[in-house]
């Protein structure tokens, strides 16, 4: 049995005041969280502040990005794995479609970031997903396999025991258009199947989150699918009631 895992990706949102407010709500409602694993990924500059506001051990911390260079050095604007660990980050989102599309992150850079995170003992939340054009052109499986294979080649299949995958169809992110639970399940099963060809035991264990307009109203049905093991939540993770409702939707 895989344990559900829900992570909140705050993206570039928040202020000290709004984060204090959000954390107060999360702390209060965290007692409702059962066996589901939960993490929040604040903007880097607020990780320390969020940690200071955190008063429950039911919510772990993560980051939204990581430098390829693991320790320190002349890399202006970057945050290393060692620094993230110093501030208690257990997870890092890698290869989010916004980073691929807006900042031009390539599969090769994403693979190097996964390597760095794994070496530091930080669990990567590896995002994969297709655009609407790619889906409509019939390239969904090709796109997902290419994104996955870049990582498999870099770290090997066994490393997926320590990697969380987030399937996020780009057309469903922040648009209010969720993939139907059947559409999402189909891709999740495809991803697990791709891994199973290389190592069935690892494929059976790997956590595959769904991301893209997950809300309290659709989380239960999504999380009930056999290959959907939780979610990567953007907009709804900025509201304590909504986020906790999603965190408890599978219980
Ligand atoms: P959304 O974002 O829930 O706001 O659609 C999900 C994500 O980008 O991780």
Short mmCIF file of C-alpha atoms and ligand atoms in Angstrom, two decimals:
data_model
loop_
_atom_site.label_atom_id
_atom_site.label_comp_id
_atom_site.label_asym_id
_atom_site.label_seq_id
_atom_site.Cartn_x
_atom_site.Cartn_y
_atom_site.Cartn_z
CA UNK A 1 0.00 0.00 0.00
CA UNK A 2 1.37 3.37 -0.98
CA UNK A 3 0.87 6.21 1.46
CA UNK A 4 -0.83 9.29 0.00
CA UNK A 5 1.41 12.34 -0.23
CA UNK A 6 0.08 15.87 -0.70
CA UNK A 7 2.45 18.79 -1.23
CA UNK A 8 1.59 22.48 -1.46
CA UNK A 9 3.49 24.45 -4.07
CA UNK A 10 3.06 28.08 -3.02
CA UNK A 11 4.88 29.31 -6.15
CA UNK A 12 5.81 33.02 -5.90
CA UNK A 13 3.04 33.90 -3.47
CA UNK A 14 2.97 35.24 0.06
CA UNK A 15 4.14 37.90 2.47
CA UNK A 16 5.15 37.60 6.11
CA UNK A 17 1.62 38.60 7.08
CA UNK A 18 -0.18 36.20 4.74
CA UNK A 19 2.16 33.33 5.60
CA UNK A 20 1.65 33.86 9.33
CA UNK A 21 -2.07 33.72 8.69
CA UNK A 22 -1.84 30.61 6.51
CA UNK A 23 0.45 28.82 8.96
CA UNK A 24 -1.84 29.64 11.88
CA UNK A 25 -4.67 27.98 9.98
CA UNK A 26 -2.56 24.97 9.00
CA UNK A 27 -1.30 24.49 12.56
CA UNK A 28 -4.86 24.56 13.91
CA UNK A 29 -6.27 22.16 11.35
CA UNK A 30 -3.26 19.84 11.18
CA UNK A 31 -4.84 17.57 13.82
CA UNK A 32 -7.25 16.46 11.07
CA UNK A 33 -4.40 15.02 8.99
CA UNK A 34 -4.27 11.24 9.28
CA UNK A 35 -1.80 8.93 7.58
CA UNK A 36 -1.38 11.15 4.51
CA UNK A 37 2.09 12.67 4.26
CA UNK A 38 1.98 16.43 3.85
CA UNK A 39 4.55 19.04 2.84
CA UNK A 40 4.54 22.73 1.99
CA UNK A 41 6.96 24.39 -0.42
CA UNK A 42 7.17 28.13 0.27
CA UNK A 43 9.20 30.59 -1.82
CA UNK A 44 12.86 30.14 -0.83
CA UNK A 45 13.11 33.40 1.08
CA UNK A 46 10.15 32.41 3.28
CA UNK A 47 11.23 28.84 4.07
CA UNK A 48 12.82 29.88 7.36
CA UNK A 49 9.84 32.02 8.30
CA UNK A 50 7.38 29.25 7.46
CA UNK A 51 9.42 26.81 9.52
CA UNK A 52 9.37 29.21 12.48
CA UNK A 53 5.58 29.50 12.17
CA UNK A 54 5.14 25.72 11.87
CA UNK A 55 3.88 24.17 15.11
CA UNK A 56 3.10 20.64 13.97
CA UNK A 57 5.21 17.70 12.93
CA UNK A 58 2.51 16.58 10.49
CA UNK A 59 3.69 19.05 7.86
CA UNK A 60 7.16 18.82 6.34
CA UNK A 61 9.02 21.52 4.46
CA UNK A 62 10.15 21.58 0.87
CA UNK A 63 11.59 24.01 -1.65
CA UNK A 64 10.51 24.89 -5.19
CA UNK A 65 13.90 24.76 -6.85
CA UNK A 66 17.50 23.75 -6.18
CA UNK A 67 20.87 24.66 -7.65
CA UNK A 68 22.72 22.03 -9.63
CA UNK A 69 25.86 22.93 -7.68
CA UNK A 70 25.35 21.13 -4.33
CA UNK A 71 27.37 23.09 -1.81
CA UNK A 72 28.32 26.74 -2.30
CA UNK A 73 30.25 28.92 -4.69
CA UNK A 74 29.99 31.71 -7.23
CA UNK A 75 26.44 31.00 -8.43
CA UNK A 76 24.57 34.28 -8.01
CA UNK A 77 20.92 33.89 -7.15
CA UNK A 78 21.05 30.14 -6.54
CA UNK A 79 20.22 28.10 -3.43
CA UNK A 80 22.16 24.91 -2.83
CA UNK A 81 21.02 21.53 -1.54
CA UNK A 82 23.20 22.04 1.52
CA UNK A 83 21.44 25.34 2.27
CA UNK A 84 18.00 23.78 1.83
CA UNK A 85 18.98 21.01 4.23
CA UNK A 86 20.28 23.59 6.69
CA UNK A 87 16.73 24.97 6.83
CA UNK A 88 15.06 21.59 7.22
CA UNK A 89 13.82 20.99 3.68
CA UNK A 90 13.02 17.34 3.06
CA UNK A 91 11.58 17.82 -0.44
CA UNK A 92 12.25 19.89 -3.53
CA UNK A 93 10.04 20.41 -6.57
CA UNK A 94 12.13 19.85 -9.68
CA UNK A 95 11.20 20.37 -13.31
CA UNK A 96 7.92 22.18 -12.75
CA UNK A 97 6.40 23.14 -16.11
CA UNK A 98 6.73 26.83 -15.20
CA UNK A 99 10.48 26.36 -14.82
CA UNK A 100 10.64 24.38 -18.04
CA UNK A 101 8.57 26.91 -20.02
CA UNK A 102 9.51 30.28 -18.48
CA UNK A 103 13.12 29.63 -17.47
CA UNK A 104 13.99 27.19 -20.22
CA UNK A 105 15.04 24.35 -17.91
CA UNK A 106 16.02 21.35 -19.99
CA UNK A 107 15.62 17.66 -19.23
CA UNK A 108 19.38 17.51 -18.75
CA UNK A 109 19.41 20.33 -16.17
CA UNK A 110 16.43 18.79 -14.43
CA UNK A 111 18.26 15.45 -14.29
CA UNK A 112 21.32 17.13 -12.76
CA UNK A 113 19.11 18.76 -10.12
CA UNK A 114 17.59 15.38 -9.30
CA UNK A 115 21.10 13.96 -8.89
CA UNK A 116 22.06 16.82 -6.56
CA UNK A 117 18.92 16.49 -4.45
CA UNK A 118 19.29 12.71 -4.09
CA UNK A 119 22.95 13.01 -3.09
CA UNK A 120 21.93 15.48 -0.38
CA UNK A 121 19.15 13.21 0.88
CA UNK A 122 16.39 15.58 -0.26
CA UNK A 123 13.45 13.88 -1.98
CA UNK A 124 12.84 15.31 -5.45
CA UNK A 125 9.25 15.89 -6.50
CA UNK A 126 9.86 15.44 -10.20
CA UNK A 127 7.24 17.12 -12.38
CA UNK A 128 6.32 15.75 -15.79
CA UNK A 129 3.47 16.70 -18.05
CA UNK A 130 2.33 17.56 -21.54
CA UNK A 131 0.96 20.74 -23.08
CA UNK A 132 -2.45 20.77 -24.73
CA UNK A 133 -0.82 20.92 -28.18
CA UNK A 134 1.30 17.88 -27.37
CA UNK A 135 -1.74 15.96 -26.13
CA UNK A 136 -3.86 16.92 -29.12
CA UNK A 137 -1.08 15.96 -31.52
CA UNK A 138 -1.08 12.47 -29.99
CA UNK A 139 2.35 12.94 -28.40
CA UNK A 140 1.37 12.55 -24.76
CA UNK A 141 3.20 9.27 -24.15
CA UNK A 142 6.26 10.34 -26.10
CA UNK A 143 6.57 13.58 -24.11
CA UNK A 144 6.17 11.87 -20.74
CA UNK A 145 8.61 9.08 -21.65
CA UNK A 146 11.24 11.57 -22.82
CA UNK A 147 10.94 13.55 -19.58
CA UNK A 148 11.11 10.36 -17.48
CA UNK A 149 13.91 8.73 -19.46
CA UNK A 150 16.21 11.71 -18.97
CA UNK A 151 16.00 11.10 -15.24
CA UNK A 152 16.20 7.31 -15.43
CA UNK A 153 19.37 7.62 -17.50
CA UNK A 154 20.92 9.99 -14.95
CA UNK A 155 20.08 8.19 -11.71
CA UNK A 156 18.95 4.68 -12.64
CA UNK A 157 15.61 3.05 -11.98
CA UNK A 158 16.38 2.02 -8.39
CA UNK A 159 16.69 5.69 -7.36
CA UNK A 160 12.96 6.07 -8.03
CA UNK A 161 12.38 4.56 -4.59
CA UNK A 162 13.53 7.97 -3.36
CA UNK A 163 11.81 10.12 -5.99
CA UNK A 164 8.22 11.36 -5.99
CA UNK A 165 6.74 11.92 -9.45
CA UNK A 166 4.12 14.61 -10.04
CA UNK A 167 2.10 14.27 -13.22
CA UNK A 168 0.93 17.76 -14.08
CA UNK A 169 -0.77 18.27 -17.43
CA UNK A 170 0.33 21.81 -18.31
CA UNK A 171 -3.14 22.69 -19.59
CA UNK A 172 -4.64 21.95 -16.16
CA UNK A 173 -2.26 24.09 -14.08
CA UNK A 174 -3.89 27.18 -12.63
CA UNK A 175 -6.58 27.06 -15.32
CA UNK A 176 -9.40 25.52 -13.34
CA UNK A 177 -9.43 22.69 -15.90
CA UNK A 178 -8.63 19.49 -14.04
CA UNK A 179 -7.86 16.38 -15.98
CA UNK A 180 -10.77 14.04 -15.35
CA UNK A 181 -9.92 11.34 -12.85
CA UNK A 182 -9.98 8.82 -15.73
CA UNK A 183 -7.63 10.95 -17.87
CA UNK A 184 -5.24 11.36 -14.96
CA UNK A 185 -5.40 7.69 -13.98
CA UNK A 186 -4.57 6.70 -17.56
CA UNK A 187 -1.36 8.73 -17.54
CA UNK A 188 -0.42 7.64 -14.02
CA UNK A 189 -0.79 4.01 -15.06
CA UNK A 190 1.32 4.72 -18.13
CA UNK A 191 4.09 6.26 -15.97
CA UNK A 192 4.02 3.35 -13.54
CA UNK A 193 4.06 0.94 -16.47
CA UNK A 194 7.12 2.62 -17.96
CA UNK A 195 8.98 2.20 -14.67
CA UNK A 196 7.70 -1.37 -14.25
CA UNK A 197 9.38 -2.43 -17.47
CA UNK A 198 12.69 -1.67 -15.73
CA UNK A 199 11.86 -2.65 -12.16
CA UNK A 200 8.39 -3.82 -11.17
CA UNK A 201 9.03 -3.58 -7.42
CA UNK A 202 10.20 0.02 -7.64
CA UNK A 203 7.27 0.93 -9.90
CA UNK A 204 4.84 -0.52 -7.39
CA UNK A 205 6.29 1.64 -4.61
CA UNK A 206 6.80 4.97 -6.40
CA UNK A 207 4.49 7.78 -5.32
CA UNK A 208 2.86 9.51 -8.30
CA UNK A 209 1.06 12.73 -7.41
CA UNK A 210 -1.44 14.45 -9.67
CA UNK A 211 -1.22 18.22 -10.05
CA UNK A 212 -3.36 20.75 -11.90
CA UNK A 213 -6.34 22.56 -10.39
CA UNK A 214 -6.80 20.08 -7.54
CA UNK A 215 -9.47 21.47 -5.20
CA UNK A 216 -11.36 20.12 -2.17
CA UNK A 217 -14.22 19.24 -4.54
CA UNK A 218 -12.24 16.98 -6.89
CA UNK A 219 -9.45 15.63 -4.66
CA UNK A 220 -11.40 12.66 -3.30
CA UNK A 221 -12.21 11.24 -6.72
CA UNK A 222 -8.68 11.84 -8.03
CA UNK A 223 -7.02 10.26 -4.99
CA UNK A 224 -9.35 7.25 -5.21
CA UNK A 225 -7.79 6.22 -8.54
CA UNK A 226 -5.50 3.21 -8.18
CA UNK A 227 -2.37 4.92 -9.51
CA UNK A 228 -2.90 8.42 -8.07
CA UNK A 229 -1.05 8.69 -4.77
CA UNK A 230 -1.82 12.25 -3.74
CA UNK A 231 -1.36 15.67 -5.26
CA UNK A 232 0.87 18.64 -5.91
CA UNK A 233 -1.34 21.57 -5.08
CA UNK A 234 -0.81 25.13 -6.29
CA UNK A 235 -3.59 27.70 -5.80
CA UNK A 236 -5.58 25.70 -3.23
CA UNK A 237 -2.51 25.29 -1.00
CA UNK A 238 -2.66 29.01 -0.16
CA UNK A 239 -5.87 28.55 1.77
CA UNK A 240 -5.59 26.53 5.00
CA UNK A 241 -9.14 25.16 4.92
CA UNK A 242 -8.88 24.09 1.28
CA UNK A 243 -5.40 22.61 1.67
CA UNK A 244 -6.30 20.57 4.76
CA UNK A 245 -9.52 19.42 3.06
CA UNK A 246 -7.35 18.12 0.19
CA UNK A 247 -4.86 16.56 2.62
CA UNK A 248 -7.69 14.62 4.27
CA UNK A 249 -9.63 13.81 1.07
CA UNK A 250 -8.09 10.38 0.68
CA UNK A 251 -8.73 9.22 4.25
P1 LIG B 1 -2.62 24.59 -9.46
O1 LIG B 1 -1.05 24.38 -9.61
O2 LIG B 1 -3.09 23.66 -8.37
O3 LIG B 1 -2.79 26.03 -9.10
O4 LIG B 1 -3.24 24.25 -10.78
C1 LIG B 1 -0.45 23.11 -9.51
C2 LIG B 1 1.04 23.21 -9.73
O5 LIG B 1 1.46 23.95 -10.62
O6 LIG B 1 1.85 22.56 -9.03
#
